[in-house]
Amino acid sequence: QVQLVESGGGLVQAGGSLRLSCAASGSIVSINAMGWYRQAPGKQRELVAGITSGGSTNYADSVKGRFTISRDNAKNTVYLQMNSLKPEDTAVYYCNAAILATPHPYAIDYWGKGTLVTVSS
């Protein structure tokens, strides 16, 4: 069974930084795209940043220039470095990954349980 476990959330003042981590574990054969999503109270979940297995990245316009996504394929881990945080970045951040794992013959989307990021003004 595959699990995604996020860590690194917390409370930070505006202008501060946080680094989120998400480690995948289980009977993993390969991991395709990985990404971070967030959901603020009363809002829909939105894509924050994504990274392909080859390292290509994409970002939401609202975080470009402030957030950086990266991954360590040897550790099955994806990171989100968040700088210059703003109160509007406050949300639960979720890790997502398309993972090929036994016994499934195709990749499945998995989600972590989320980690709360709160940015105070």
Short mmCIF file of C-alpha atoms in Angstrom, two decimals:
data_model
loop_
_atom_site.label_atom_id
_atom_site.label_comp_id
_atom_site.label_asym_id
_atom_site.label_seq_id
_atom_site.Cartn_x
_atom_site.Cartn_y
_atom_site.Cartn_z
CA GLN A 1 0.00 0.00 0.00
CA VAL A 2 1.36 3.41 -0.99
CA GLN A 3 1.40 6.30 1.48
CA LEU A 4 2.31 9.96 1.06
CA VAL A 5 3.30 11.71 4.27
CA GLU A 6 3.73 15.48 4.37
CA SER A 7 5.72 17.43 6.93
CA GLY A 8 7.00 20.94 7.47
CA GLY A 9 3.85 22.97 7.90
CA GLY A 10 3.35 25.43 10.71
CA LEU A 11 2.85 29.03 11.71
CA VAL A 12 5.07 31.70 10.19
CA GLN A 13 4.98 35.48 9.94
CA ALA A 14 4.43 37.22 6.64
CA GLY A 15 7.69 37.43 4.73
CA GLY A 16 8.99 34.24 6.30
CA SER A 17 9.82 30.86 4.79
CA LEU A 18 8.82 27.24 5.19
CA ARG A 19 9.89 24.04 3.50
CA LEU A 20 7.39 21.28 3.00
CA SER A 21 8.39 17.68 2.40
CA CYS A 22 6.38 14.73 1.14
CA ALA A 23 7.75 11.21 1.24
CA ALA A 24 6.18 8.33 -0.64
CA SER A 25 6.48 4.80 0.69
CA GLY A 26 5.18 1.36 -0.19
CA SER A 27 5.59 -1.09 -3.03
CA ILE A 28 6.62 1.62 -5.48
CA VAL A 29 7.84 0.77 -8.96
CA SER A 30 8.08 4.31 -10.28
CA ILE A 31 6.75 7.80 -9.64
CA ASN A 32 5.63 10.02 -12.46
CA ALA A 33 4.49 13.58 -11.81
CA MET A 34 4.42 14.93 -8.27
CA GLY A 35 2.84 18.11 -7.05
CA TRP A 36 1.57 20.29 -4.27
CA TYR A 37 -1.98 21.54 -3.99
CA ARG A 38 -3.57 23.76 -1.38
CA GLN A 39 -7.02 24.42 -0.07
CA ALA A 40 -7.90 27.52 1.89
CA PRO A 41 -11.06 27.72 4.02
CA GLY A 42 -14.13 28.12 1.82
CA LYS A 43 -12.15 27.71 -1.38
CA GLN A 44 -11.53 24.94 -3.86
CA ARG A 45 -8.33 22.96 -3.90
CA GLU A 46 -5.84 24.46 -6.34
CA LEU A 47 -2.57 23.42 -7.89
CA VAL A 48 0.41 25.23 -6.40
CA ALA A 49 3.30 23.56 -8.21
CA GLY A 50 4.07 20.40 -10.15
CA ILE A 51 7.18 18.56 -11.24
CA THR A 52 7.58 15.76 -13.76
CA SER A 53 9.82 12.74 -13.39
CA GLY A 54 12.27 14.52 -15.66
CA GLY A 55 12.33 17.64 -13.52
CA SER A 56 10.15 20.01 -15.53
CA THR A 57 8.19 22.32 -13.27
CA ASN A 58 5.10 24.49 -13.40
CA TYR A 59 3.68 26.95 -10.89
CA ALA A 60 0.49 28.80 -10.14
CA ASP A 61 0.86 32.45 -11.08
CA SER A 62 0.28 33.46 -7.46
CA VAL A 63 3.44 31.69 -6.26
CA LYS A 64 5.84 32.17 -9.18
CA GLY A 65 9.12 33.63 -8.01
CA ARG A 66 8.40 32.78 -4.37
CA PHE A 67 7.95 29.00 -4.27
CA THR A 68 10.26 26.30 -5.63
CA ILE A 69 9.34 22.67 -6.12
CA SER A 70 11.99 19.96 -6.27
CA ARG A 71 12.24 16.21 -5.89
CA ASP A 72 14.70 13.57 -4.80
CA ASN A 73 13.92 10.47 -6.85
CA ALA A 74 16.23 8.29 -4.78
CA LYS A 75 14.20 9.16 -1.68
CA ASN A 76 10.78 9.23 -3.39
CA THR A 77 10.37 12.69 -1.90
CA VAL A 78 9.08 16.00 -3.21
CA TYR A 79 9.75 19.36 -1.58
CA LEU A 80 8.19 22.79 -1.68
CA GLN A 81 10.36 25.70 -0.61
CA MET A 82 8.10 28.63 0.19
CA ASN A 83 9.66 32.07 0.56
CA SER A 84 8.19 35.54 1.04
CA LEU A 85 5.05 34.00 2.44
CA LYS A 86 1.86 36.04 2.48
CA PRO A 87 -1.28 35.69 4.61
CA GLU A 88 -3.14 34.58 1.48
CA ASP A 89 -0.85 31.53 1.32
CA THR A 90 -2.59 30.21 4.43
CA ALA A 91 -4.09 26.83 3.57
CA VAL A 92 -3.82 23.10 4.01
CA TYR A 93 -1.16 21.90 1.60
CA TYR A 94 -1.55 18.48 0.02
CA CYS A 95 1.00 16.34 -1.73
CA ASN A 96 -0.05 14.46 -4.86
CA ALA A 97 1.80 11.88 -6.93
CA ALA A 98 1.10 9.54 -9.83
CA ILE A 99 2.64 6.28 -8.71
CA LEU A 100 3.06 2.90 -10.31
CA ALA A 101 3.04 0.38 -7.48
CA THR A 102 2.47 -3.34 -7.23
CA PRO A 103 0.05 -5.01 -7.78
CA HIS A 104 -1.52 -2.35 -10.04
CA PRO A 105 -0.65 -2.47 -13.78
CA TYR A 106 -0.98 1.32 -14.17
CA ALA A 107 -0.13 4.47 -12.24
CA ILE A 108 -2.64 5.75 -9.68
CA ASP A 109 -3.03 9.21 -8.19
CA TYR A 110 -2.26 9.27 -4.48
CA TRP A 111 -2.80 12.07 -1.96
CA GLY A 112 -1.31 12.89 1.38
CA LYS A 113 -3.47 13.91 4.33
CA GLY A 114 -2.27 17.49 4.21
CA THR A 115 -0.23 19.84 6.34
CA LEU A 116 -1.47 23.21 7.58
CA VAL A 117 0.44 26.37 6.72
CA THR A 118 -0.64 29.51 8.54
CA VAL A 119 0.88 32.87 7.64
CA SER A 120 0.21 35.68 10.09
CA SER A 121 0.22 39.33 9.09
#
